Short mmCIF file of C-alpha atoms in Angstrom, two decimals:
data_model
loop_
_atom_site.label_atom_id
_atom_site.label_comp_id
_atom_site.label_asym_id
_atom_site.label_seq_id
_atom_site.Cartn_x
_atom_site.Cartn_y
_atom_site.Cartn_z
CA UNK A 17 -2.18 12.24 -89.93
CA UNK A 18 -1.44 14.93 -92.90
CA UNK A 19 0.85 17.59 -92.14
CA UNK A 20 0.01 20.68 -90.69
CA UNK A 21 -0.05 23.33 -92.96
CA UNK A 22 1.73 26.25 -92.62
CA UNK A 23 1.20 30.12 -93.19
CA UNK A 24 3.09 32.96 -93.58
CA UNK A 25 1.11 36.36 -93.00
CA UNK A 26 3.28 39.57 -94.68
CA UNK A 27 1.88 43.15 -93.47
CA UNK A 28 1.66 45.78 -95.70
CA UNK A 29 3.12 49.64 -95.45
CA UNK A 30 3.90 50.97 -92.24
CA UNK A 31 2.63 48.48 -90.77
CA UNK A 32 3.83 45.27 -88.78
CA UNK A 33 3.47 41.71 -87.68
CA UNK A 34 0.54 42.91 -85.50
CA UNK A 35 -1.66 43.67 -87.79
CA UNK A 36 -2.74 39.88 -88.08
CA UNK A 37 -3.09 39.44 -84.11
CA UNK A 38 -6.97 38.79 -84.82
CA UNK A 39 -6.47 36.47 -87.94
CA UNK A 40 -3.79 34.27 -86.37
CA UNK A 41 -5.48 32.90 -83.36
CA UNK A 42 -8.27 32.08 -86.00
CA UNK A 43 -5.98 29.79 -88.48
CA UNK A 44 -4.49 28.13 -85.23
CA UNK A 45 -7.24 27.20 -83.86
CA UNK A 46 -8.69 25.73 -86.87
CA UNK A 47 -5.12 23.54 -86.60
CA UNK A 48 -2.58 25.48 -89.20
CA UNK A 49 0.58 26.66 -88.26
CA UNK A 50 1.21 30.60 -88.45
CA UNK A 51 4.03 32.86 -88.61
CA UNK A 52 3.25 36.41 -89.61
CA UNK A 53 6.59 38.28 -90.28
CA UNK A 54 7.91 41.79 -89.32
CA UNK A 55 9.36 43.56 -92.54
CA UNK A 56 12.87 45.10 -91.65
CA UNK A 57 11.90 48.24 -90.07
CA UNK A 58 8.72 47.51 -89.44
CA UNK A 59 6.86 46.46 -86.06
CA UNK A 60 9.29 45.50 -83.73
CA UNK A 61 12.38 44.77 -86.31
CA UNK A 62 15.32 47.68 -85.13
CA UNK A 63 16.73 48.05 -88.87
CA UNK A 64 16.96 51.58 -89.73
CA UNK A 65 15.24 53.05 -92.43
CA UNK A 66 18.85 54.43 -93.92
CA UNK A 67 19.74 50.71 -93.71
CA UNK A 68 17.14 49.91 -96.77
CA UNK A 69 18.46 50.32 -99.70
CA UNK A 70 16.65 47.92 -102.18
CA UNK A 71 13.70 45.50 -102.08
CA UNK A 72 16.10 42.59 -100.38
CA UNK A 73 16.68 44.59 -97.56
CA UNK A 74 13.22 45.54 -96.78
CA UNK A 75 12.27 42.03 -97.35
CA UNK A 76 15.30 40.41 -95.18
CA UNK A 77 13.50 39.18 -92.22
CA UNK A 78 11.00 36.83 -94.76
CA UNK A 79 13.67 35.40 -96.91
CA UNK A 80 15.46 34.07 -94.26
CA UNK A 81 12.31 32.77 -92.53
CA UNK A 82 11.88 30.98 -96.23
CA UNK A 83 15.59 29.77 -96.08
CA UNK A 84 15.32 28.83 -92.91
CA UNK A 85 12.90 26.07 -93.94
CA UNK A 86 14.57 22.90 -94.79
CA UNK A 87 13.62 20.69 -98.42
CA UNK A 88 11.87 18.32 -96.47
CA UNK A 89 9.39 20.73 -94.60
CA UNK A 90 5.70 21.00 -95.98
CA UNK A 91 5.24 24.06 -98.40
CA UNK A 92 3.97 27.81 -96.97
CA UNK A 93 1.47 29.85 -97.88
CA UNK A 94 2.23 33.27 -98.64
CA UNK A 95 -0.55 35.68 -96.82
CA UNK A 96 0.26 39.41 -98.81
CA UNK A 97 -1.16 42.47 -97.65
CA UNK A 98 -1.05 45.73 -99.42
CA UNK A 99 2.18 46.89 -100.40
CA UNK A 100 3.72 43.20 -98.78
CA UNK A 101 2.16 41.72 -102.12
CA UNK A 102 5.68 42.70 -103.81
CA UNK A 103 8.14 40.95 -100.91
CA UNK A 104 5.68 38.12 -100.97
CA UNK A 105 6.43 38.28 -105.13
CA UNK A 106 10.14 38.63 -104.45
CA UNK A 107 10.56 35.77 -102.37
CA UNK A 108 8.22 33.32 -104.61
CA UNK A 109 10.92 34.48 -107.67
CA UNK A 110 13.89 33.16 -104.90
CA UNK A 111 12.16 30.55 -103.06
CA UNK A 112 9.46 28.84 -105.47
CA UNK A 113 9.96 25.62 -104.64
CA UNK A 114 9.27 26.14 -100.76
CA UNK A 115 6.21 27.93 -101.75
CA UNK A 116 2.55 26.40 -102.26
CA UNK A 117 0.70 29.63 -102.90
CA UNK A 118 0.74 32.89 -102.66
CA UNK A 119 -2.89 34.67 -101.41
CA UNK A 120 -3.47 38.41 -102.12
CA UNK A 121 -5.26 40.24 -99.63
CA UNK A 122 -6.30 43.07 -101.47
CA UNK A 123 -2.46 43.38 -101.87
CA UNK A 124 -0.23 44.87 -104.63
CA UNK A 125 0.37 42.02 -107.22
CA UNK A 126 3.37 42.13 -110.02
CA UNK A 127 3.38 40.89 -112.94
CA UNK A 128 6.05 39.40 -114.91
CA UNK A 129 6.35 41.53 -117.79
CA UNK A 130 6.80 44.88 -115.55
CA UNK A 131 9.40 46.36 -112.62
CA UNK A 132 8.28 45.03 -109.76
CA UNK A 133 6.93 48.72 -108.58
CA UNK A 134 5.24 49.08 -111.74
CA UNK A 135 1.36 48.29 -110.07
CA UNK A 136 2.21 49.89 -107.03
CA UNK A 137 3.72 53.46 -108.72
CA UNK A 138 0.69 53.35 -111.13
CA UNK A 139 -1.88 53.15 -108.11
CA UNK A 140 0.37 56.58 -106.39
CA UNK A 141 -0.23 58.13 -109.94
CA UNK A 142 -4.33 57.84 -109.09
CA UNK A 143 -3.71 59.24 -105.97
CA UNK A 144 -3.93 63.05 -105.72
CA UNK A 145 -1.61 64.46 -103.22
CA UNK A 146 -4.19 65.84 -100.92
CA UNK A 147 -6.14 62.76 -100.38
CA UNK A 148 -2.97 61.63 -98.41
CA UNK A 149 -4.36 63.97 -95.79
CA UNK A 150 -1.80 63.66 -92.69
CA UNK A 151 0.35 61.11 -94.42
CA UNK A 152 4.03 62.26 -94.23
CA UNK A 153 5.98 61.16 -97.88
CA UNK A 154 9.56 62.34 -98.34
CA UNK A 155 12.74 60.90 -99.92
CA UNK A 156 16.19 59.52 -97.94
CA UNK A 157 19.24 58.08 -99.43
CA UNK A 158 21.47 59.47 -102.46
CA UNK A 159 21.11 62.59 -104.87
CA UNK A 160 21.77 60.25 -107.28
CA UNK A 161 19.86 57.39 -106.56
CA UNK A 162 16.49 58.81 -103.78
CA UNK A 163 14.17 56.44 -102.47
CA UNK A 164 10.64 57.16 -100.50
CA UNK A 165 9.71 56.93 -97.48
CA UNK A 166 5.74 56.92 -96.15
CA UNK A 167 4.21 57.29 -92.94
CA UNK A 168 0.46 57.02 -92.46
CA UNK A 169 -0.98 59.52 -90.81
CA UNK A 170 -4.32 59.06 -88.10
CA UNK A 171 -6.54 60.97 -90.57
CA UNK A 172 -6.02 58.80 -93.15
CA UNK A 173 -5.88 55.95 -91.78
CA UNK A 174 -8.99 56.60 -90.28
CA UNK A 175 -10.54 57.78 -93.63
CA UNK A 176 -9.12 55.59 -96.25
CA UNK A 177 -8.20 51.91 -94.69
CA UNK A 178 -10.02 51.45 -91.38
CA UNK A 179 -13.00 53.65 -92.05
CA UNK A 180 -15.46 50.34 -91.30
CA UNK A 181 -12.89 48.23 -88.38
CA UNK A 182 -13.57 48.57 -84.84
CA UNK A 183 -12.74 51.62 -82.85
CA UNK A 184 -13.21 49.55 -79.45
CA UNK A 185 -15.21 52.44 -78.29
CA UNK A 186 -17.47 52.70 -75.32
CA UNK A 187 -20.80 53.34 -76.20
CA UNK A 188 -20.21 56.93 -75.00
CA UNK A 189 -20.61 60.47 -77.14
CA UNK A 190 -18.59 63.41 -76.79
CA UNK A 191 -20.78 65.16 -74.64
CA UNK A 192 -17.89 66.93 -72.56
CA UNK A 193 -17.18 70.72 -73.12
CA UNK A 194 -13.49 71.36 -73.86
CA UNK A 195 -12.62 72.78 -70.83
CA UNK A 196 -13.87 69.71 -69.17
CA UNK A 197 -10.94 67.85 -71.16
CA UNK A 198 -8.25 66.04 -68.80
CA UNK A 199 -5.08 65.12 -69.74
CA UNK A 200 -3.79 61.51 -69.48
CA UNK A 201 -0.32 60.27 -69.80
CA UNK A 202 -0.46 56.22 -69.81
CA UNK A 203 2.91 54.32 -69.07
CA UNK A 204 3.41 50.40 -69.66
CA UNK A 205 5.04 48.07 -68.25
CA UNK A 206 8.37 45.08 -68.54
CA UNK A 207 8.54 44.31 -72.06
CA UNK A 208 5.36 45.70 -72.94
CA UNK A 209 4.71 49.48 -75.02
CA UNK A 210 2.22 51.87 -75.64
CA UNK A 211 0.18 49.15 -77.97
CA UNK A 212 -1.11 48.01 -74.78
CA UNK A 213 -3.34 51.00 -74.18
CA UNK A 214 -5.23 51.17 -77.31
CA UNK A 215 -8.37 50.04 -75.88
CA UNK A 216 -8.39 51.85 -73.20
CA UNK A 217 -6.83 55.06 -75.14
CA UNK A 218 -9.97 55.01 -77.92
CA UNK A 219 -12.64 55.03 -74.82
CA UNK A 220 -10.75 57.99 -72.93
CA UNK A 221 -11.19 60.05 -76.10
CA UNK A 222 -14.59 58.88 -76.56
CA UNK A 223 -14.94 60.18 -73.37
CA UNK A 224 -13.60 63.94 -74.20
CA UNK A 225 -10.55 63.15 -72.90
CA UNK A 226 -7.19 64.29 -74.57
CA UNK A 227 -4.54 61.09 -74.23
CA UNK A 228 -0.81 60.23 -74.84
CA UNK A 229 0.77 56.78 -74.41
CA UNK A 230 4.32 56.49 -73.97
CA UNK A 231 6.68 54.03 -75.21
CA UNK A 232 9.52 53.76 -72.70
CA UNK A 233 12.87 53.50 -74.15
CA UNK A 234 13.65 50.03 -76.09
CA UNK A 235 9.88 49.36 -75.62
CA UNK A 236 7.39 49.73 -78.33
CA UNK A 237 8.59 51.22 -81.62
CA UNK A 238 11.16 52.91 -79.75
CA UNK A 239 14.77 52.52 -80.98
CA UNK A 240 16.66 52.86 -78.21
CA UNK A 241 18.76 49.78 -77.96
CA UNK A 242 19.04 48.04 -74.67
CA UNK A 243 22.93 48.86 -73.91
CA UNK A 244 22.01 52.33 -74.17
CA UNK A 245 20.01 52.72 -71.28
CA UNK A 246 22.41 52.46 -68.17
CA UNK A 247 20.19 54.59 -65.49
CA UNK A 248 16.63 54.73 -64.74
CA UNK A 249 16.55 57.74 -66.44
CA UNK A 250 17.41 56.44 -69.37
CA UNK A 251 14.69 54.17 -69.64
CA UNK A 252 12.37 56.69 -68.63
CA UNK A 253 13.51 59.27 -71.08
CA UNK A 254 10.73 59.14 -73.63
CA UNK A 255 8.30 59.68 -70.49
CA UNK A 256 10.32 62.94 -68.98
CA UNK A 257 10.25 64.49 -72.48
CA UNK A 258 6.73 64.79 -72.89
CA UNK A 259 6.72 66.40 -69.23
CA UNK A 260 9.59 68.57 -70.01
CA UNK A 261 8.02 70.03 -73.51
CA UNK A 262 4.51 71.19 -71.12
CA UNK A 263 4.47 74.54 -70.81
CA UNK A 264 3.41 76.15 -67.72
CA UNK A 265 0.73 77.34 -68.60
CA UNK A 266 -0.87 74.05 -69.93
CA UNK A 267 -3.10 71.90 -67.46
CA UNK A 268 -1.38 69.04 -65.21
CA UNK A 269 -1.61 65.55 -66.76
CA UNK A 270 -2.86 62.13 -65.23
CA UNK A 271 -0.11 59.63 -64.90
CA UNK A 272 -1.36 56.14 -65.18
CA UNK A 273 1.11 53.74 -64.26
CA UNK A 274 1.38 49.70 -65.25
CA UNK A 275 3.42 46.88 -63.70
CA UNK A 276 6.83 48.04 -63.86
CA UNK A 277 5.86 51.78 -65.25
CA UNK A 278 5.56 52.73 -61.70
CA UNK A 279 8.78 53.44 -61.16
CA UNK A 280 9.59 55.54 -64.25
CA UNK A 281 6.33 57.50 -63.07
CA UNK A 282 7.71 57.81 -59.56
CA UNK A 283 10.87 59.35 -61.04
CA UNK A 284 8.57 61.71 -63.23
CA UNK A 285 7.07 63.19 -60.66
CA UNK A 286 9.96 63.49 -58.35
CA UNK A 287 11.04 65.80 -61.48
CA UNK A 288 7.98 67.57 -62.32
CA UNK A 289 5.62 67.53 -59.75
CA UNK A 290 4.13 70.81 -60.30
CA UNK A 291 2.92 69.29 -63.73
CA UNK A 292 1.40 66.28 -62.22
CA UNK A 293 -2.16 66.76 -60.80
CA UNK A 294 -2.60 63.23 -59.78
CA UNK A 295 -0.89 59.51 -60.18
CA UNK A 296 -3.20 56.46 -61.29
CA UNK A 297 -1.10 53.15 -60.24
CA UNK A 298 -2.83 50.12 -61.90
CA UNK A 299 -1.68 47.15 -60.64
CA UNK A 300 1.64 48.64 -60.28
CA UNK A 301 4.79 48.65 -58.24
CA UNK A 302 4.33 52.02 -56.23
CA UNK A 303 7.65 53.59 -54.79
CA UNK A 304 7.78 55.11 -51.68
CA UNK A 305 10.25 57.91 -49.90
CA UNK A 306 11.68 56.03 -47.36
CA UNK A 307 13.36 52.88 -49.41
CA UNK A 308 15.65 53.17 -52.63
CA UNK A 309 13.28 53.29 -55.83
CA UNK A 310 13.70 49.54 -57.14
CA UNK A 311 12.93 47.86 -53.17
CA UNK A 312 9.07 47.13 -54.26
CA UNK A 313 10.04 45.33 -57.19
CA UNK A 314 12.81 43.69 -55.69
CA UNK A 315 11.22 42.82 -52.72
CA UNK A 316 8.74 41.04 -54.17
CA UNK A 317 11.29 39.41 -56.10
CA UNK A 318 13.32 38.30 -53.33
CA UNK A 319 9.69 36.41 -51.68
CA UNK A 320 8.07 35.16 -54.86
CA UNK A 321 7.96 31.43 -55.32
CA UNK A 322 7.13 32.34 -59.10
CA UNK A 323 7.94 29.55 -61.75
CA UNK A 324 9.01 32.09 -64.78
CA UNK A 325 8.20 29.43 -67.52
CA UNK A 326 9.83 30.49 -70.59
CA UNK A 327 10.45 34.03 -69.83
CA UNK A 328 14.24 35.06 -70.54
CA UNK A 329 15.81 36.92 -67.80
CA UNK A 330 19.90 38.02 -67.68
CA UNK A 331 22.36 40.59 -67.57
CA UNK A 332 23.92 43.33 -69.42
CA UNK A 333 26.57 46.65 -68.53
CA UNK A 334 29.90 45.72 -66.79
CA UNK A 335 30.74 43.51 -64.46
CA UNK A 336 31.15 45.74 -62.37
CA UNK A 337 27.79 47.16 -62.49
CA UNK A 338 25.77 44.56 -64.20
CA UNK A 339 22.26 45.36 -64.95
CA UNK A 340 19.45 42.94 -65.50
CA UNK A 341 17.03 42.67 -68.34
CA UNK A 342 13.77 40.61 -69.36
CA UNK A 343 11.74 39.45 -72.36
CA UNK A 344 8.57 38.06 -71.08
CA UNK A 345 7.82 34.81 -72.43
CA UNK A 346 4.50 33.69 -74.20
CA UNK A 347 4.44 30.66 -71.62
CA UNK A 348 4.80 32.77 -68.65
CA UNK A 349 2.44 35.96 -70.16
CA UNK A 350 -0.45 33.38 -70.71
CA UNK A 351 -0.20 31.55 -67.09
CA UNK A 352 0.31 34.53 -64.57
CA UNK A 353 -0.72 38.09 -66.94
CA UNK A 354 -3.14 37.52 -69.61
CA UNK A 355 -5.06 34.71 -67.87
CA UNK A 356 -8.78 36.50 -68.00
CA UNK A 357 -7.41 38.44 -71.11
CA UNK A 358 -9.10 37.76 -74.31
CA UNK A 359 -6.72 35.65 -76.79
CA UNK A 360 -6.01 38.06 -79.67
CA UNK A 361 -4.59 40.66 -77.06
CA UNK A 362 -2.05 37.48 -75.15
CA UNK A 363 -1.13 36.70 -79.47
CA UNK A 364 -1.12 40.65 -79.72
CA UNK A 365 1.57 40.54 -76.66
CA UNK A 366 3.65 38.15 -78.33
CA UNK A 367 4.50 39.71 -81.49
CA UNK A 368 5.59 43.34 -79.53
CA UNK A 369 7.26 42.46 -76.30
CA UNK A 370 10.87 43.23 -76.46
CA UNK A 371 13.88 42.86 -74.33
CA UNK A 372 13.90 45.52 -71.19
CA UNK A 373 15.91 46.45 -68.49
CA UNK A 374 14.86 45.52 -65.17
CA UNK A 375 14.40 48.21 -62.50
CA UNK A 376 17.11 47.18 -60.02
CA UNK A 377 19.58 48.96 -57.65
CA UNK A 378 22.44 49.57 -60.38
CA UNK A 379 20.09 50.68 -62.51
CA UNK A 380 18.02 53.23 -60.30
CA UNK A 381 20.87 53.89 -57.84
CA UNK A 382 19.52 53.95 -54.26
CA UNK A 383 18.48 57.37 -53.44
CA UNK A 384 14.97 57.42 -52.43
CA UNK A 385 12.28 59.82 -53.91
CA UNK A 386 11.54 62.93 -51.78
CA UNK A 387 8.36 63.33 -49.73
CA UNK A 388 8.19 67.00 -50.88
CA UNK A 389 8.38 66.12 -54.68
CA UNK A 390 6.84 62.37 -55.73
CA UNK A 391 5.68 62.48 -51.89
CA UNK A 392 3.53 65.42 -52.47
CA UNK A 393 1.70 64.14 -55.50
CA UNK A 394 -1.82 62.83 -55.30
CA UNK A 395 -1.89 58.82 -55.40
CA UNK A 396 -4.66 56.56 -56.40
CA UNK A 397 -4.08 52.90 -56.23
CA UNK A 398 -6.58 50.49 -58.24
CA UNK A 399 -6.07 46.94 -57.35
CA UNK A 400 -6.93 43.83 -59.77
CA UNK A 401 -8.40 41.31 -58.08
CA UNK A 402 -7.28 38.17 -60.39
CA UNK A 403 -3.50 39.21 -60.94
CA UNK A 404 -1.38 36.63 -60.99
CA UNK A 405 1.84 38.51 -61.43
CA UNK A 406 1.41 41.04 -58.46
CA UNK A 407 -0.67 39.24 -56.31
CA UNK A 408 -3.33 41.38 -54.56
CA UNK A 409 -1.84 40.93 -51.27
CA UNK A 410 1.40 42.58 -52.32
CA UNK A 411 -0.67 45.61 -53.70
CA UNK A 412 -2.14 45.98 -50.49
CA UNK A 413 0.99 45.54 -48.68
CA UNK A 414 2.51 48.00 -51.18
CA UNK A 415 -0.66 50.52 -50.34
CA UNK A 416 0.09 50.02 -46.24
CA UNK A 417 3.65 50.81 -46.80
CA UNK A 418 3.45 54.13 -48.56
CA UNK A 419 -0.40 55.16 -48.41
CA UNK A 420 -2.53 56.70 -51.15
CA UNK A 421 -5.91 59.33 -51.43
CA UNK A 422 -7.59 56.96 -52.78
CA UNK A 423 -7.94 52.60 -53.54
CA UNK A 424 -10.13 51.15 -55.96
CA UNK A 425 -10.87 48.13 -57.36
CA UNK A 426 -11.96 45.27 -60.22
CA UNK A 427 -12.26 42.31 -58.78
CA UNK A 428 -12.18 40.42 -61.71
CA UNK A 429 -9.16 42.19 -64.04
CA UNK A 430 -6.06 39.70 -64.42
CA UNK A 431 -2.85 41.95 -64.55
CA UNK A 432 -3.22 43.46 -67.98
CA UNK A 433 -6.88 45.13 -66.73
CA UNK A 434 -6.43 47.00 -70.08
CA UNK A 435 -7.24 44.10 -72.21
CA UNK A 436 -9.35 42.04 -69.60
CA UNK A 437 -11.39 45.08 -68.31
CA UNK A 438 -11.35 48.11 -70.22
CA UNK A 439 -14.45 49.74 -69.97
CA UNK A 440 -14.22 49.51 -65.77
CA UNK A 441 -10.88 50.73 -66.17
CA UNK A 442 -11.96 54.02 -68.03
CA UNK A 443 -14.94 53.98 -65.77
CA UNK A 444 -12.45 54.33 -62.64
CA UNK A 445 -10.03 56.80 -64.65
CA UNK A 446 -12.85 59.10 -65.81
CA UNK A 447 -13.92 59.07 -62.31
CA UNK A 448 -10.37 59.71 -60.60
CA UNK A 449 -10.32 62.57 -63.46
CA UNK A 450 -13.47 64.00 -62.31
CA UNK A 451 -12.53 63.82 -58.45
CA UNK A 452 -8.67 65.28 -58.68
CA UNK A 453 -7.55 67.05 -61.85
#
């Protein structure tokens, strides 16, 4: 049999490894071996950007893939996007012998007569500053020696590189008035981010709605490492500082809570219930005010019969007070989360899950919420019928032990109903809007 062949997919700027999560299912099914690389600072890589201080740096996290690879192994292909057409250059001038070819997709190429920035600082010198729209450019390093930074901005993005890709919108116009406009707040859950809404985040703004999705701390492209979150507040940080910076006189959001983002909501609105009009758990561990805020999770835990696969779990803090994280594994995602979930989003999954701490005990502490804060918040409970990873009995049990307003359902949604059924999902949220904010 020959030997598989092997690709290397390199994003271009300010982007990440996920940009290829629809490509790389493709060239594995049709029998190649893919790795598409995260940039340093880029997707879920934590270097910072003062860390970057010449084209190596920036490029670390591909050479070492390429001298990782020993003599013997079959050539790569180089897959260059945009600006990743210069790393992919960089590490064909270090590593030629490991490489077969190098592909451009519609990627900055150098030459060999010129600086390596040469084609990409004569394309900025085409580009009048105002067709950068939203972009954000600025300098960072020495007086002496300044180097640029770049960060796309939604207008043009939307304008000048995905003005013909998918939106994943409902076939739905903007028919609402403005002051029909709700509010949604979407939290994720273990090892997940705010990538996970994007589906569902396009249709509720399709749908008039105005929508923020949180990354959780350590989750996402958040850089919070994991030793620095010690207390469930912590973790939840990123969530309570969108709810602190509402003013009072601004309408009261729609928490949606996922998996393991139930608790950090819980906490939320045991802090700010006045600015809550109404909780949304989907598939989600649900608190309630008798029981210390980690006893769903943990008793679920303590009953499950659950064969983890290859999901990493361990411990962290002292050992006095250790404190337990997770990585979700791409084993264990595709068995008991992802199972009705189309493939791109499970491939999507495994190039952004990061390390997270577990909601335990030492972590939470194991002082209830109140009934007149969190208690006193409107609850709606939608259960997925096909999840694997909270099994619909225990979200019943979970809706017996601490009742909501409301329960809903789709029957067939595996536990990411984001990615296995959006359009019901925003079909239930728009109606829970309409009902209770």
């Amino acid at each position: 049999m020959d030997r598989q062949k092997r690709i290397v997919l390199i994003h271009g700027l300010c982007h990440g490894a996920w940009s290829w999560y629809k490509v790389k299912p493709h060239l594995e099914a049709a029998g190649l071996c893919v790795t598409a690389v995260d940039l340093a600072s880029s997707g879920i890589n934590m270097t910072r950007l003062e860390e970057i201080q010449t084209l190596e740096d920036y490029c670390k996290p591909l050479l070492e893939f390429l001298s990782s690879l020993c003599s013997d192994d079959e050539k790569v292909i180089l897959v260059a996007h945009s600006m990743g057409g210069i790393c992919a250059a960089l590490a064909a001038d270090i590593f030629p012998c490991k490489i077969a070819a190098i592909a451009f997709l519609t990627g900055f190429m150098p030459d060999t007569r010129n600086p390596p920035a040469y084609v990409y600082e004569k394309f900025l010198k085409s580009i009048p500053r105002e067709e950068w729209l939203d972009t954000v450019l600025g300098k960072y390093g020495k007086p002496d020696c300044p180097l640029d930074f770049a960060l796309l901005g939604p207008k043009f993005m939307a304008k000048k590189v995905y003005q013909l890709s998918p939106r994943k919108m409902l076939k739905v116009k903007k028919e609402m008035e403005k002051e029909n406009q709700k509010r949604f707040v979407l939290v994720h859950g273990l090892c997940h981010g705010a990538w996970t809404w994007y589906k569902l985040k396009t249709q509720l703004e399709a749908a008039g709605h105005c929508v923020t999705a949180v990354d959780l701390a350590a989750s996402g492209i958040n850089m919070t490492r994991l030793d620095e979150i010690q207390t469930l507040v912590d973790y939840s940080k990123p969530l309570l500082d969108i709810l602190s910076s509402l003013g009072s006189d601004e309408d009261k959001v729609i928490l949606v809570a996922h998996s393991m983002g139930g608790i950090p909501v819980a906490l939320a609105a045991d802090i700010f219930p006045s600015k809550i009009s109404a909780i949304v758990f989907v598939t989600s561990f649900m608190p309630d005010t008798r029981n210390p805020p980690a006893y769903v999770l943990e008793n679920l835990s303590s009953t499950s019969q659950m064969d983890w696969l290859d999901t990493v779990t361990g411990f962290y803090g002292t050992p006095d007070r250790p404190l337990r994280f997770s990585l979700a594994g791409p084993k264990s995602m595709a068995k008991y989360a992802y199972q009705l979930s189309p493939l791109e989003d499970l491939v999507l999954a495994t190039m952004l899950v990061r390390v997270n701490p577990v909601v335990t005990n030492n972590l939470a502490g194991t002082k209830s919420f109140s009934e007149e804060r969190y208690g006193s918040v409107t609850r709606i409970y939608i259960i997925c019928g096909e999840d694997n990873m909270i099994p619909e009995d225990y979200q019943r049990w979970m809706i017996s032990n601490f009742p909501v307003k409301e329960v809903m359902e789709i029957k067939d949604a595996d536990h990411m109903a984001m990615f296995s059924k959006p359009q019901e999902l925003c079909a239930r949220l728009v109606e829970i809007a309409n009902k209770y904010a």
